[in-house]
mmCIF file of C-alpha atoms and ligand atoms in Angstrom:
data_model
loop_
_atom_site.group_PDB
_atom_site.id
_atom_site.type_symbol
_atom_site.label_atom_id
_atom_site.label_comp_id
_atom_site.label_asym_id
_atom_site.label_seq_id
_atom_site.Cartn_x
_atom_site.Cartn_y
_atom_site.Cartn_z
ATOM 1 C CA UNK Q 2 77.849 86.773 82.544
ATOM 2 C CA UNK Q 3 77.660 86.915 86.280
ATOM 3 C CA UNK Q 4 81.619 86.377 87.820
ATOM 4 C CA UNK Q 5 81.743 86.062 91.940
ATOM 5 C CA UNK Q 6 84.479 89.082 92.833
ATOM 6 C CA UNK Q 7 87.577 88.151 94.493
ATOM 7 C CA UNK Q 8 89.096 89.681 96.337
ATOM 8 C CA UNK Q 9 92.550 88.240 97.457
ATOM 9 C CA UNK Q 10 95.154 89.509 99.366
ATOM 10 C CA UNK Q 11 99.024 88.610 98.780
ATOM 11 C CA UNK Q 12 100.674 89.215 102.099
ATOM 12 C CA UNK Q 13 104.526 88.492 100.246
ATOM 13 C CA UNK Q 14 106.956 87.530 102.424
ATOM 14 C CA UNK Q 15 105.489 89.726 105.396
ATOM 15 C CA UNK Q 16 103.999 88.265 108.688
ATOM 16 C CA UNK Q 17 105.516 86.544 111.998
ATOM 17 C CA UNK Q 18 103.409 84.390 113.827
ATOM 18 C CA UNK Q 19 102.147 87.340 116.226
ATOM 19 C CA UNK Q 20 101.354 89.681 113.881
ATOM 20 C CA UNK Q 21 100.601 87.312 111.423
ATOM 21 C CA UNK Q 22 97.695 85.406 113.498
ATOM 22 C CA UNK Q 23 96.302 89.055 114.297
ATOM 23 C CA UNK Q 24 96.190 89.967 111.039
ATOM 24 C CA UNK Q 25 94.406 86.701 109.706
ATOM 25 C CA UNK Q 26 91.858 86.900 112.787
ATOM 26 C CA UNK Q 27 90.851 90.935 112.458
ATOM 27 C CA UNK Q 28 90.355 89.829 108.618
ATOM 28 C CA UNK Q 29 87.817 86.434 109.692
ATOM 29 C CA UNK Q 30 86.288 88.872 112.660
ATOM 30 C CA UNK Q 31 85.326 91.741 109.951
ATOM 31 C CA UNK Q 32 84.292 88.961 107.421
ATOM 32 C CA UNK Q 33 82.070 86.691 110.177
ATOM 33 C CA UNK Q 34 80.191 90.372 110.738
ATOM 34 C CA UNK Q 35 78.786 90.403 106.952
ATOM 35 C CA UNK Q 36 75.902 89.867 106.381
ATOM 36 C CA UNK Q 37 75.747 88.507 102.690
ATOM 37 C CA UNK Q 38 79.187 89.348 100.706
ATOM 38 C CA UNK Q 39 78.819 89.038 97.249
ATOM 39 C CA UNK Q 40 82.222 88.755 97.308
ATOM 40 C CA UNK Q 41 84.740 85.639 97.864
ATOM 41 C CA UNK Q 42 87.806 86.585 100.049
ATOM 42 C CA UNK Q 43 90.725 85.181 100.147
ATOM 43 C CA UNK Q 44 93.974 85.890 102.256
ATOM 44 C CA UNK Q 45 97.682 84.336 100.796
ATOM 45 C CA UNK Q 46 100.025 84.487 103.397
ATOM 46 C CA UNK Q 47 103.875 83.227 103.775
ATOM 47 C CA UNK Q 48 104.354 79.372 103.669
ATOM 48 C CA UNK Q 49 105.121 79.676 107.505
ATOM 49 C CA UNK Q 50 101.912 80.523 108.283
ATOM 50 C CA UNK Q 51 99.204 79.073 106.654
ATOM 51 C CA UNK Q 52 98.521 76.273 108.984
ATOM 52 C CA UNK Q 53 98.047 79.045 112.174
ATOM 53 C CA UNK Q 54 96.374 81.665 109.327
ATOM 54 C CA UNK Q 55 94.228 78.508 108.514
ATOM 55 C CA UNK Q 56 92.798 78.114 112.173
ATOM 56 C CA UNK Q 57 92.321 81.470 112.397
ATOM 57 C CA UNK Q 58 89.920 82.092 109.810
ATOM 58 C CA UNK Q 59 88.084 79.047 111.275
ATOM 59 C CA UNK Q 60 84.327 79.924 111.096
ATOM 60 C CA UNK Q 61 84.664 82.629 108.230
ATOM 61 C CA UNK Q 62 84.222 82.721 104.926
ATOM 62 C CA UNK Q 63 87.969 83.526 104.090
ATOM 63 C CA UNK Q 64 89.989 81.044 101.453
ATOM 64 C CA UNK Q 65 93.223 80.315 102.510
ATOM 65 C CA UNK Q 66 95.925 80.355 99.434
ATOM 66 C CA UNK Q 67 99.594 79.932 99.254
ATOM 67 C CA UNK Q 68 102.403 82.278 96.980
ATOM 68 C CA UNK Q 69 104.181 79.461 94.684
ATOM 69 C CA UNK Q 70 104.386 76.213 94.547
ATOM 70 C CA UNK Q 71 106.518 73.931 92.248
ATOM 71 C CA UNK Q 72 105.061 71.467 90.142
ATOM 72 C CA UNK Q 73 106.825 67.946 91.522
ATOM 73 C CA UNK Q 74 104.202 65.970 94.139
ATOM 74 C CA UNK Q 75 107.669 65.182 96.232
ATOM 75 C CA UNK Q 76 111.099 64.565 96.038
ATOM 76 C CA UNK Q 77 114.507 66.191 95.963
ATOM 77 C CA UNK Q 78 114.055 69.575 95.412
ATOM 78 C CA UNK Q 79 115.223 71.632 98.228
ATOM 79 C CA UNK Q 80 113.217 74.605 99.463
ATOM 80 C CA UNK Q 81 110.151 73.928 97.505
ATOM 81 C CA UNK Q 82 106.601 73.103 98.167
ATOM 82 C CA UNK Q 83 104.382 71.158 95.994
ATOM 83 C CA UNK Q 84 101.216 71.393 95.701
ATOM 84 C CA UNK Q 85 99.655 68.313 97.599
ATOM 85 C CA UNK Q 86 101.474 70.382 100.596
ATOM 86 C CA UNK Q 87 99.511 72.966 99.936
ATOM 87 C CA UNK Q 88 96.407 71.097 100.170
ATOM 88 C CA UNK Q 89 97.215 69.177 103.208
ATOM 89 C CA UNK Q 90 97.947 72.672 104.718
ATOM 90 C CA UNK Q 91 94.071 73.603 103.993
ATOM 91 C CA UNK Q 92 95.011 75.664 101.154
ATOM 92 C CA UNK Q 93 92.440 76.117 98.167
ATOM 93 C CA UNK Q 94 94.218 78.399 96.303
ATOM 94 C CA UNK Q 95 98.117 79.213 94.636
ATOM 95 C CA UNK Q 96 98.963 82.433 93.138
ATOM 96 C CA UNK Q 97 101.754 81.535 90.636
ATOM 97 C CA UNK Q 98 104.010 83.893 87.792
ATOM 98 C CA UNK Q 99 103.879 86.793 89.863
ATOM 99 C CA UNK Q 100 106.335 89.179 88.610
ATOM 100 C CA UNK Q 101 108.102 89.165 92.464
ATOM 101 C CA UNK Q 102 108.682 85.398 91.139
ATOM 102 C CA UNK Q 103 109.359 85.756 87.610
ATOM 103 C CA UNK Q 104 112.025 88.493 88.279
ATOM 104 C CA UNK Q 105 113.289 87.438 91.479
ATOM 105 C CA UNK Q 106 113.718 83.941 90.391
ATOM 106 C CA UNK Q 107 113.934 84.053 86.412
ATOM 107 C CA UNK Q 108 110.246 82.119 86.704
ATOM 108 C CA UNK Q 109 109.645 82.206 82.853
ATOM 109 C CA UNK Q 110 105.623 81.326 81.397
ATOM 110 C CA UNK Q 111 106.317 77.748 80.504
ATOM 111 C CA UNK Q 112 107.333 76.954 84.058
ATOM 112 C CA UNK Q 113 104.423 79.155 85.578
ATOM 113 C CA UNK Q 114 101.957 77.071 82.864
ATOM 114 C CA UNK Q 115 103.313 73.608 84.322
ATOM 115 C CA UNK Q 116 103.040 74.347 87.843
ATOM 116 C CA UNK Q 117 99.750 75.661 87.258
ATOM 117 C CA UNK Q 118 98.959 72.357 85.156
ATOM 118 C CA UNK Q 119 100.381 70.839 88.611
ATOM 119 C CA UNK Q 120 98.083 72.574 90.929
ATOM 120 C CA UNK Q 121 94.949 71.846 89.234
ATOM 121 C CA UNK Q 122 95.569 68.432 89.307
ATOM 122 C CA UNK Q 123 96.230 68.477 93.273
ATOM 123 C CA UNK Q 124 92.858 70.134 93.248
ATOM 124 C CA UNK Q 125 93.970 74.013 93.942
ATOM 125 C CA UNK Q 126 92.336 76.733 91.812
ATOM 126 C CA UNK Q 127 95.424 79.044 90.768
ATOM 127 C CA UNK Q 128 95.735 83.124 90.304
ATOM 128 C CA UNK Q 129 97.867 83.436 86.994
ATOM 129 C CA UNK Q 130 99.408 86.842 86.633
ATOM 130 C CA UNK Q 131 100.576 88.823 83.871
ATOM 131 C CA UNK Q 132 101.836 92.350 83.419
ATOM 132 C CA UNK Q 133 104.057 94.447 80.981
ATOM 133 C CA UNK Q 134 107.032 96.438 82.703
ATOM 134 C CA UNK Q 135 107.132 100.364 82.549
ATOM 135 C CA UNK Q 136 109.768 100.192 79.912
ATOM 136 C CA UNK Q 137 107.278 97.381 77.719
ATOM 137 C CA UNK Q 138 104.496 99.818 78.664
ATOM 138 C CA UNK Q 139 106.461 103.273 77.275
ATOM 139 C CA UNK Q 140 107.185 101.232 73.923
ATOM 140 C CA UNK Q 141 103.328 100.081 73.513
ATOM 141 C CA UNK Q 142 103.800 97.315 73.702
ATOM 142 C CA UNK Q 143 101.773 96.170 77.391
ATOM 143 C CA UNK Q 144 98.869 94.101 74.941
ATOM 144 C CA UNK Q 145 101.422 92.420 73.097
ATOM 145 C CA UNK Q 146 103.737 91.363 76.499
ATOM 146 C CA UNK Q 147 100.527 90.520 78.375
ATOM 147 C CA UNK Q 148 98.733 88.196 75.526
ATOM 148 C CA UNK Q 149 102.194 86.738 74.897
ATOM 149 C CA UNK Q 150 101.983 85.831 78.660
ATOM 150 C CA UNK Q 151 98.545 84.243 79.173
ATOM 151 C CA UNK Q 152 98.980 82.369 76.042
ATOM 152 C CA UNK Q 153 102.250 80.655 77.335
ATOM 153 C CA UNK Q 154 101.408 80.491 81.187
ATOM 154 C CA UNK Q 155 97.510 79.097 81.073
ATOM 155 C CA UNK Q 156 97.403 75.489 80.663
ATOM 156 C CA UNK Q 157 95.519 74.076 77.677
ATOM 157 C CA UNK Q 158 92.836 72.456 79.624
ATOM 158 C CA UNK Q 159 92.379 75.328 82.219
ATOM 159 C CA UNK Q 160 88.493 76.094 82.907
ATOM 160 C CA UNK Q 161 86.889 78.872 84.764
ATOM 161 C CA UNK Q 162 86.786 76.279 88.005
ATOM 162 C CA UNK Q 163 90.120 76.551 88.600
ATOM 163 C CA UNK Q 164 91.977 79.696 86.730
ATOM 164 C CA UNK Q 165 91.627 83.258 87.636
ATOM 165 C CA UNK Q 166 94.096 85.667 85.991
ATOM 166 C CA UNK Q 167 95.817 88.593 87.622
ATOM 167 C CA UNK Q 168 96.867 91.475 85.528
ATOM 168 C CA UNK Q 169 99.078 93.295 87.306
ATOM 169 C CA UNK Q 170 101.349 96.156 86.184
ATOM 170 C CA UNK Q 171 104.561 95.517 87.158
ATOM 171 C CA UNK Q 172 105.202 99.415 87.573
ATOM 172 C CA UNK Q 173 102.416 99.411 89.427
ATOM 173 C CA UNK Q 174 103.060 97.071 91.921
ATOM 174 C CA UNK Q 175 103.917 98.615 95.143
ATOM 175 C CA UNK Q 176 104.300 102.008 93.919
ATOM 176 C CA UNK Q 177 101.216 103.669 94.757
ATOM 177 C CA UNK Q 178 101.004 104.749 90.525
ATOM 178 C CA UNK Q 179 98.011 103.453 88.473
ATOM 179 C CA UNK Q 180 97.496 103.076 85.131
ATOM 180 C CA UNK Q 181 94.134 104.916 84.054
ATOM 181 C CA UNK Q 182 90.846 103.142 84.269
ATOM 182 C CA UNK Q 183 90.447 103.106 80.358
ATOM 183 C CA UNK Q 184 93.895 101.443 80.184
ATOM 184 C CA UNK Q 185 93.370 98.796 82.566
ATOM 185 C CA UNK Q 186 89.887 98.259 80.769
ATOM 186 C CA UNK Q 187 92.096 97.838 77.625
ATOM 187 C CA UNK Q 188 94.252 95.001 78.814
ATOM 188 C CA UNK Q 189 91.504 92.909 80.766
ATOM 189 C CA UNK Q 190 89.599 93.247 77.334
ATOM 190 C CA UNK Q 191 92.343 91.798 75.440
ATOM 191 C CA UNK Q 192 93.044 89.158 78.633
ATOM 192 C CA UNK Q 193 89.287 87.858 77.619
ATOM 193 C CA UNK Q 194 89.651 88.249 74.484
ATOM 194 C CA UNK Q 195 93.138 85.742 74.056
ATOM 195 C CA UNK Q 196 91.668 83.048 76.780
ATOM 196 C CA UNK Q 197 88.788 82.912 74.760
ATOM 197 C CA UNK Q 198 90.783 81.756 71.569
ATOM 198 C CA UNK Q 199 92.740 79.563 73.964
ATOM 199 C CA UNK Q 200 90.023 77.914 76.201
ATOM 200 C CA UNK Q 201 87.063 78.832 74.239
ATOM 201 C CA UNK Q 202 84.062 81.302 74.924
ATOM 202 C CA UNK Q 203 82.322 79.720 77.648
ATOM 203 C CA UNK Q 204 85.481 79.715 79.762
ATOM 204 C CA UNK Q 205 86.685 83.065 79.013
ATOM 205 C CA UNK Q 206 82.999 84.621 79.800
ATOM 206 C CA UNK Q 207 83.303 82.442 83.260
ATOM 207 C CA UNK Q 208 86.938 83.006 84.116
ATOM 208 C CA UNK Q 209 87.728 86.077 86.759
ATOM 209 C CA UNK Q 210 90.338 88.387 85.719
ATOM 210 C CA UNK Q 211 91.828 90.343 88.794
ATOM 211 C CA UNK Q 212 93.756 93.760 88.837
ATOM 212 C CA UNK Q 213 96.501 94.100 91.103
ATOM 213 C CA UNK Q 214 99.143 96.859 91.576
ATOM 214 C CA UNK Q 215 98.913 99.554 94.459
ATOM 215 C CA UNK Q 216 94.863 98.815 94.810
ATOM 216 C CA UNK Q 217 93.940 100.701 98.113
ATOM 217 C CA UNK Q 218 90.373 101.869 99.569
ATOM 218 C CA UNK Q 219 89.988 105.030 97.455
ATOM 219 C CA UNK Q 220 90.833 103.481 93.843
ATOM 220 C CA UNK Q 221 89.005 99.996 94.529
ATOM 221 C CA UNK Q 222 85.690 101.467 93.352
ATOM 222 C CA UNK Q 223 86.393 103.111 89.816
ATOM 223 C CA UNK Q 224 89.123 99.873 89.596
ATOM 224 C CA UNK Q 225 86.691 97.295 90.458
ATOM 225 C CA UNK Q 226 83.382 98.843 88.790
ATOM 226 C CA UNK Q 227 85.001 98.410 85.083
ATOM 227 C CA UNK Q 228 83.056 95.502 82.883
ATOM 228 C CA UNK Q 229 86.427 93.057 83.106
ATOM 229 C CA UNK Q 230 87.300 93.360 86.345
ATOM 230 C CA UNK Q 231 86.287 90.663 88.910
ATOM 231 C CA UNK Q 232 88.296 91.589 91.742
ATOM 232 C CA UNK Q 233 91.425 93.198 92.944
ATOM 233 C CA UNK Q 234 94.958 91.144 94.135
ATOM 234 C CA UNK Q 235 95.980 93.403 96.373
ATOM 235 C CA UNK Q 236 99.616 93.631 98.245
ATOM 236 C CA UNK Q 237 100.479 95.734 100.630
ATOM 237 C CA UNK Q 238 96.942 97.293 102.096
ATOM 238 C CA UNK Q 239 96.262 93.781 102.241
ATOM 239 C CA UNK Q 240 98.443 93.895 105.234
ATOM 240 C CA UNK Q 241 95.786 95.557 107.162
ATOM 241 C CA UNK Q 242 92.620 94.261 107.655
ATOM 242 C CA UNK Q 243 90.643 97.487 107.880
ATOM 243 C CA UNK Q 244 92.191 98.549 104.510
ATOM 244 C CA UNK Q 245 91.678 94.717 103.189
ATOM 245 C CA UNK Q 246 88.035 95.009 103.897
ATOM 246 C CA UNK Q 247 87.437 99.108 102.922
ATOM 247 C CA UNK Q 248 88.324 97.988 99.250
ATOM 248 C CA UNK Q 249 85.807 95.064 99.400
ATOM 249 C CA UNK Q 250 82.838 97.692 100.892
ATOM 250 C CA UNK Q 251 84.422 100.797 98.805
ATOM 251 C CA UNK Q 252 84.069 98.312 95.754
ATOM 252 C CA UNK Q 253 80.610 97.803 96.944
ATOM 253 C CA UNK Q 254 80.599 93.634 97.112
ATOM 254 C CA UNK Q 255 80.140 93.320 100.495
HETATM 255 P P1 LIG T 302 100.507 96.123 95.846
HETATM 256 O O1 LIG T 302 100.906 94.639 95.367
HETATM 257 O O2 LIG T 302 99.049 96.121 96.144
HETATM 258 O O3 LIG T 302 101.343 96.357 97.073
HETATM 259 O O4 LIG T 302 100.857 97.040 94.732
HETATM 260 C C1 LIG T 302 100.070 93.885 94.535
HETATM 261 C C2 LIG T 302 100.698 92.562 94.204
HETATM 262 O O5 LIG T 302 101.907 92.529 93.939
HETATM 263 O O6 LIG T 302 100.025 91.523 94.192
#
Protein backbone atom coordinates (compact mmCIF):
# COMPACT_ATOMS: atom_id res chain seq x y z
CA UNK A 1 0.00 0.00 0.00
CA UNK A 2 1.82 2.98 -1.34
CA UNK A 3 1.51 6.12 1.56
CA UNK A 4 3.06 9.72 0.24
CA UNK A 5 5.77 10.53 3.30
CA UNK A 6 5.28 13.55 5.27
CA UNK A 7 7.26 15.18 6.49
CA UNK A 8 6.03 18.08 8.80
CA UNK A 9 7.66 20.31 10.89
CA UNK A 10 6.10 21.77 14.29
CA UNK A 11 7.90 25.01 14.88
CA UNK A 12 5.93 25.34 18.72
CA UNK A 13 5.73 28.53 19.91
CA UNK A 14 9.19 29.60 18.28
CA UNK A 15 9.57 32.24 15.44
CA UNK A 16 9.32 36.26 15.22
CA UNK A 17 8.51 37.67 12.09
CA UNK A 18 12.36 38.08 11.06
CA UNK A 19 13.49 34.95 11.80
CA UNK A 20 10.39 33.44 11.22
CA UNK A 21 10.01 34.63 7.37
CA UNK A 22 13.78 33.40 6.95
CA UNK A 23 13.15 30.31 8.17
CA UNK A 24 9.90 29.62 6.03
CA UNK A 25 11.78 31.05 2.80
CA UNK A 26 15.34 28.91 3.21
CA UNK A 27 12.71 25.89 3.68
CA UNK A 28 10.52 26.94 0.04
CA UNK A 29 14.20 27.90 -1.57
CA UNK A 30 15.66 24.21 -0.70
CA UNK A 31 12.21 22.66 -1.64
CA UNK A 32 11.72 24.84 -5.20
CA UNK A 33 15.48 23.20 -5.98
CA UNK A 34 14.00 19.44 -6.00
CA UNK A 35 13.65 17.95 -8.56
CA UNK A 36 10.81 15.29 -7.91
CA UNK A 37 10.22 14.78 -3.93
CA UNK A 38 8.45 11.85 -3.23
CA UNK A 39 7.78 13.43 -0.27
CA UNK A 40 4.94 16.07 0.88
CA UNK A 41 6.35 18.84 3.21
CA UNK A 42 4.76 20.65 5.38
CA UNK A 43 5.91 23.52 7.82
CA UNK A 44 3.39 24.42 11.16
CA UNK A 45 4.38 27.52 12.47
CA UNK A 46 2.93 29.90 15.43
CA UNK A 47 -0.59 31.40 14.75
CA UNK A 48 1.29 34.81 14.28
CA UNK A 49 2.81 33.80 11.40
CA UNK A 50 1.15 31.83 9.07
CA UNK A 51 -0.19 34.49 6.86
CA UNK A 52 3.75 35.96 6.23
CA UNK A 53 5.01 31.94 6.43
CA UNK A 54 2.14 31.49 3.83
CA UNK A 55 3.61 34.08 1.24
CA UNK A 56 6.74 32.87 1.73
CA UNK A 57 6.45 29.48 0.60
CA UNK A 58 4.66 31.02 -2.43
CA UNK A 59 5.85 28.98 -5.48
CA UNK A 60 6.91 25.76 -3.45
CA UNK A 61 5.58 22.79 -2.74
CA UNK A 62 5.42 23.38 1.13
CA UNK A 63 1.78 22.92 3.06
CA UNK A 64 1.19 25.42 5.41
CA UNK A 65 -0.51 23.97 8.84
CA UNK A 66 -1.45 25.52 12.07
CA UNK A 67 -0.75 23.96 16.03
CA UNK A 68 -4.51 23.80 17.53
CA UNK A 69 -7.47 24.94 16.80
CA UNK A 70 -10.80 24.73 18.78
CA UNK A 71 -13.73 23.25 17.42
CA UNK A 72 -16.46 26.40 17.51
CA UNK A 73 -16.69 28.19 13.72
CA UNK A 74 -16.91 31.68 15.92
CA UNK A 75 -17.99 33.18 18.88
CA UNK A 76 -17.04 33.96 22.45
CA UNK A 77 -14.23 32.10 23.23
CA UNK A 78 -11.30 34.20 23.97
CA UNK A 79 -7.86 33.32 22.65
CA UNK A 80 -8.93 30.64 20.34
CA UNK A 81 -8.89 30.00 16.69
CA UNK A 82 -11.30 27.95 14.82
CA UNK A 83 -10.80 26.30 12.14
CA UNK A 84 -12.47 28.33 9.21
CA UNK A 85 -9.54 30.85 10.49
CA UNK A 86 -7.29 28.55 9.71
CA UNK A 87 -8.44 28.11 6.29
CA UNK A 88 -8.88 31.67 5.46
CA UNK A 89 -5.21 31.98 6.66
CA UNK A 90 -4.20 29.42 3.69
CA UNK A 91 -3.77 26.71 6.07
CA UNK A 92 -4.37 22.97 4.87
CA UNK A 93 -3.41 21.35 7.75
CA UNK A 94 -3.95 21.30 12.03
CA UNK A 95 -1.88 19.25 14.23
CA UNK A 96 -4.16 18.66 17.28
CA UNK A 97 -3.64 16.39 20.93
CA UNK A 98 -0.13 17.03 21.01
CA UNK A 99 1.10 16.16 24.33
CA UNK A 100 2.57 20.12 24.66
CA UNK A 101 -1.43 20.61 24.49
CA UNK A 102 -2.78 17.82 26.35
CA UNK A 103 -0.41 18.52 29.34
CA UNK A 104 -0.08 22.09 29.12
CA UNK A 105 -3.71 22.62 28.82
CA UNK A 106 -5.42 19.35 30.34
CA UNK A 107 -6.52 18.74 26.36
CA UNK A 108 -8.08 15.25 27.09
CA UNK A 109 -8.98 12.66 23.69
CA UNK A 110 -12.64 13.49 23.54
CA UNK A 111 -11.89 17.16 23.07
CA UNK A 112 -8.88 16.42 20.61
CA UNK A 113 -11.61 13.87 18.66
CA UNK A 114 -14.20 16.90 18.38
CA UNK A 115 -11.94 19.45 17.21
CA UNK A 116 -10.61 17.11 14.83
CA UNK A 117 -14.36 16.21 13.82
CA UNK A 118 -14.35 20.23 13.53
CA UNK A 119 -11.48 20.58 11.23
CA UNK A 120 -12.47 18.11 8.75
CA UNK A 121 -15.54 19.66 8.27
CA UNK A 122 -13.81 23.22 7.59
CA UNK A 123 -11.91 21.19 5.06
CA UNK A 124 -8.32 20.85 6.99
CA UNK A 125 -6.65 17.41 7.02
CA UNK A 126 -5.47 17.01 10.82
CA UNK A 127 -2.11 15.29 12.46
CA UNK A 128 -3.60 13.31 15.54
CA UNK A 129 -0.94 12.44 18.05
CA UNK A 130 -0.58 9.91 20.59
CA UNK A 131 2.17 8.80 22.91
CA UNK A 132 2.65 6.95 26.32
CA UNK A 133 4.79 8.92 29.03
CA UNK A 134 8.18 7.43 30.33
CA UNK A 135 6.50 6.40 33.51
CA UNK A 136 3.36 4.53 31.14
CA UNK A 137 6.31 3.28 29.06
CA UNK A 138 8.49 1.71 32.31
CA UNK A 139 5.09 -0.05 33.44
CA UNK A 140 4.39 -1.60 29.77
CA UNK A 141 1.97 -0.25 29.31
CA UNK A 142 2.87 2.38 25.95
CA UNK A 143 0.33 -0.14 23.52
CA UNK A 144 -2.32 0.00 25.91
CA UNK A 145 -2.04 4.18 26.57
CA UNK A 146 -1.53 4.70 22.83
CA UNK A 147 -4.62 2.41 21.45
CA UNK A 148 -6.65 3.86 24.33
CA UNK A 149 -5.74 7.23 22.65
CA UNK A 150 -6.46 6.79 18.93
CA UNK A 151 -9.58 5.03 19.78
CA UNK A 152 -10.95 8.10 21.78
CA UNK A 153 -9.26 11.01 19.73
CA UNK A 154 -10.03 9.78 15.85
CA UNK A 155 -13.40 10.69 14.82
CA UNK A 156 -15.73 7.92 13.67
CA UNK A 157 -15.94 8.99 10.15
CA UNK A 158 -12.18 9.93 9.75
CA UNK A 159 -10.69 8.60 6.27
CA UNK A 160 -7.19 8.48 5.05
CA UNK A 161 -8.02 12.07 3.13
CA UNK A 162 -7.95 13.87 6.02
CA UNK A 163 -6.25 11.96 9.22
CA UNK A 164 -2.65 11.29 9.68
CA UNK A 165 -1.57 10.09 13.14
CA UNK A 166 1.52 11.13 15.03
CA UNK A 167 3.00 8.79 17.51
CA UNK A 168 5.11 10.55 19.46
CA UNK A 169 6.84 9.54 22.71
CA UNK A 170 6.29 11.93 25.09
CA UNK A 171 9.84 11.14 26.69
CA UNK A 172 11.03 11.52 23.58
CA UNK A 173 9.99 14.71 22.66
CA UNK A 174 12.68 17.20 22.84
CA UNK A 175 15.09 15.13 24.59
CA UNK A 176 17.34 13.94 22.04
CA UNK A 177 16.43 9.93 23.55
CA UNK A 178 14.76 7.43 21.14
CA UNK A 179 13.00 4.56 21.65
CA UNK A 180 14.59 1.59 19.53
CA UNK A 181 13.55 1.03 15.98
CA UNK A 182 11.82 -2.39 16.88
CA UNK A 183 9.82 -0.49 19.53
CA UNK A 184 8.61 2.22 17.50
CA UNK A 185 7.79 -0.54 14.80
CA UNK A 186 5.72 -2.09 17.68
CA UNK A 187 3.46 0.83 18.39
CA UNK A 188 2.84 2.05 14.66
CA UNK A 189 1.86 -1.73 14.17
CA UNK A 190 -0.63 -1.64 16.81
CA UNK A 191 -1.63 2.26 15.62
CA UNK A 192 -2.74 0.31 12.19
CA UNK A 193 -3.85 -2.29 13.65
CA UNK A 194 -6.71 -0.29 16.18
CA UNK A 195 -7.69 2.33 13.17
CA UNK A 196 -8.33 -0.51 11.20
CA UNK A 197 -11.04 -1.92 13.68
CA UNK A 198 -12.17 1.69 14.01
CA UNK A 199 -12.27 3.00 10.36
CA UNK A 200 -11.95 -0.21 8.61
CA UNK A 201 -9.06 -1.78 6.43
CA UNK A 202 -9.02 0.33 3.51
CA UNK A 203 -8.49 3.42 5.66
CA UNK A 204 -6.02 2.10 7.98
CA UNK A 205 -3.81 0.65 4.88
CA UNK A 206 -4.23 4.44 3.38
CA UNK A 207 -3.83 6.48 6.53
CA UNK A 208 -0.03 7.91 7.30
CA UNK A 209 1.21 7.31 10.66
CA UNK A 210 4.11 9.80 11.59
CA UNK A 211 6.90 9.42 14.32
CA UNK A 212 7.86 12.34 16.15
CA UNK A 213 10.16 12.86 19.19
CA UNK A 214 13.87 14.20 18.85
CA UNK A 215 13.90 13.05 14.88
CA UNK A 216 17.17 14.74 13.54
CA UNK A 217 19.32 14.04 10.21
CA UNK A 218 21.22 10.98 11.49
CA UNK A 219 18.13 8.88 12.96
CA UNK A 220 15.59 9.93 10.06
CA UNK A 221 16.80 7.03 7.90
CA UNK A 222 16.58 3.79 10.17
CA UNK A 223 13.26 5.92 11.73
CA UNK A 224 11.69 6.54 8.50
CA UNK A 225 12.74 3.20 6.53
CA UNK A 226 10.49 0.95 9.06
CA UNK A 227 7.19 -0.66 7.16
CA UNK A 228 4.68 1.82 9.39
CA UNK A 229 6.29 4.78 9.21
CA UNK A 230 5.18 7.46 6.67
CA UNK A 231 7.00 10.33 7.83
CA UNK A 232 8.55 12.07 10.73
CA UNK A 233 6.80 15.28 12.90
CA UNK A 234 9.66 16.77 13.76
CA UNK A 235 10.22 19.77 16.49
CA UNK A 236 13.04 21.37 17.12
CA UNK A 237 15.54 20.55 13.93
CA UNK A 238 12.58 21.64 12.23
CA UNK A 239 13.73 25.01 13.25
CA UNK A 240 16.42 24.91 10.73
CA UNK A 241 15.90 24.45 7.34
CA UNK A 242 19.12 22.65 6.45
CA UNK A 243 18.35 20.11 9.25
CA UNK A 244 14.44 20.17 8.08
CA UNK A 245 15.49 19.13 4.67
CA UNK A 246 18.76 16.59 5.66
CA UNK A 247 16.01 14.31 7.32
CA UNK A 248 13.82 14.42 4.14
CA UNK A 249 17.21 13.48 1.77
CA UNK A 250 18.81 11.29 4.79
CA UNK A 251 15.30 9.49 4.73
CA UNK A 252 15.83 9.21 1.08
CA UNK A 253 12.22 10.84 -0.22
CA UNK A 254 13.51 13.58 -1.82
P1 LIG B 1 11.24 17.25 18.81
O1 LIG B 1 9.66 17.55 18.88
O2 LIG B 1 11.56 16.89 17.40
O3 LIG B 1 11.89 18.54 19.23
O4 LIG B 1 11.51 16.14 19.76
C1 LIG B 1 8.73 16.78 18.18
C2 LIG B 1 7.33 17.24 18.46
O5 LIG B 1 7.02 17.54 19.62
O6 LIG B 1 6.49 17.32 17.55
Amino acid sequence: MSRKTLIAGNWKMNGLLTDGTALAKDVAAAVRKMEKPECEFLVCPPFTLLTTVKKALRGAKVALGAQDCHFAEKGAHTGDISPQMLKDAGCSYVILGHSERRTDHGETSELVCKKAGAAHDAGLKTIICVGETLSEREAGKALDVCTRQIIDSVPENATSADTVIAYEPVWAIGTGKVPTTGDVAEVHAAIRKTLAKKLGKGNAGKMRILYGGSVKPNNAKELLSLEDVDGALIGGASLKAEDFIAIAKNAGVC
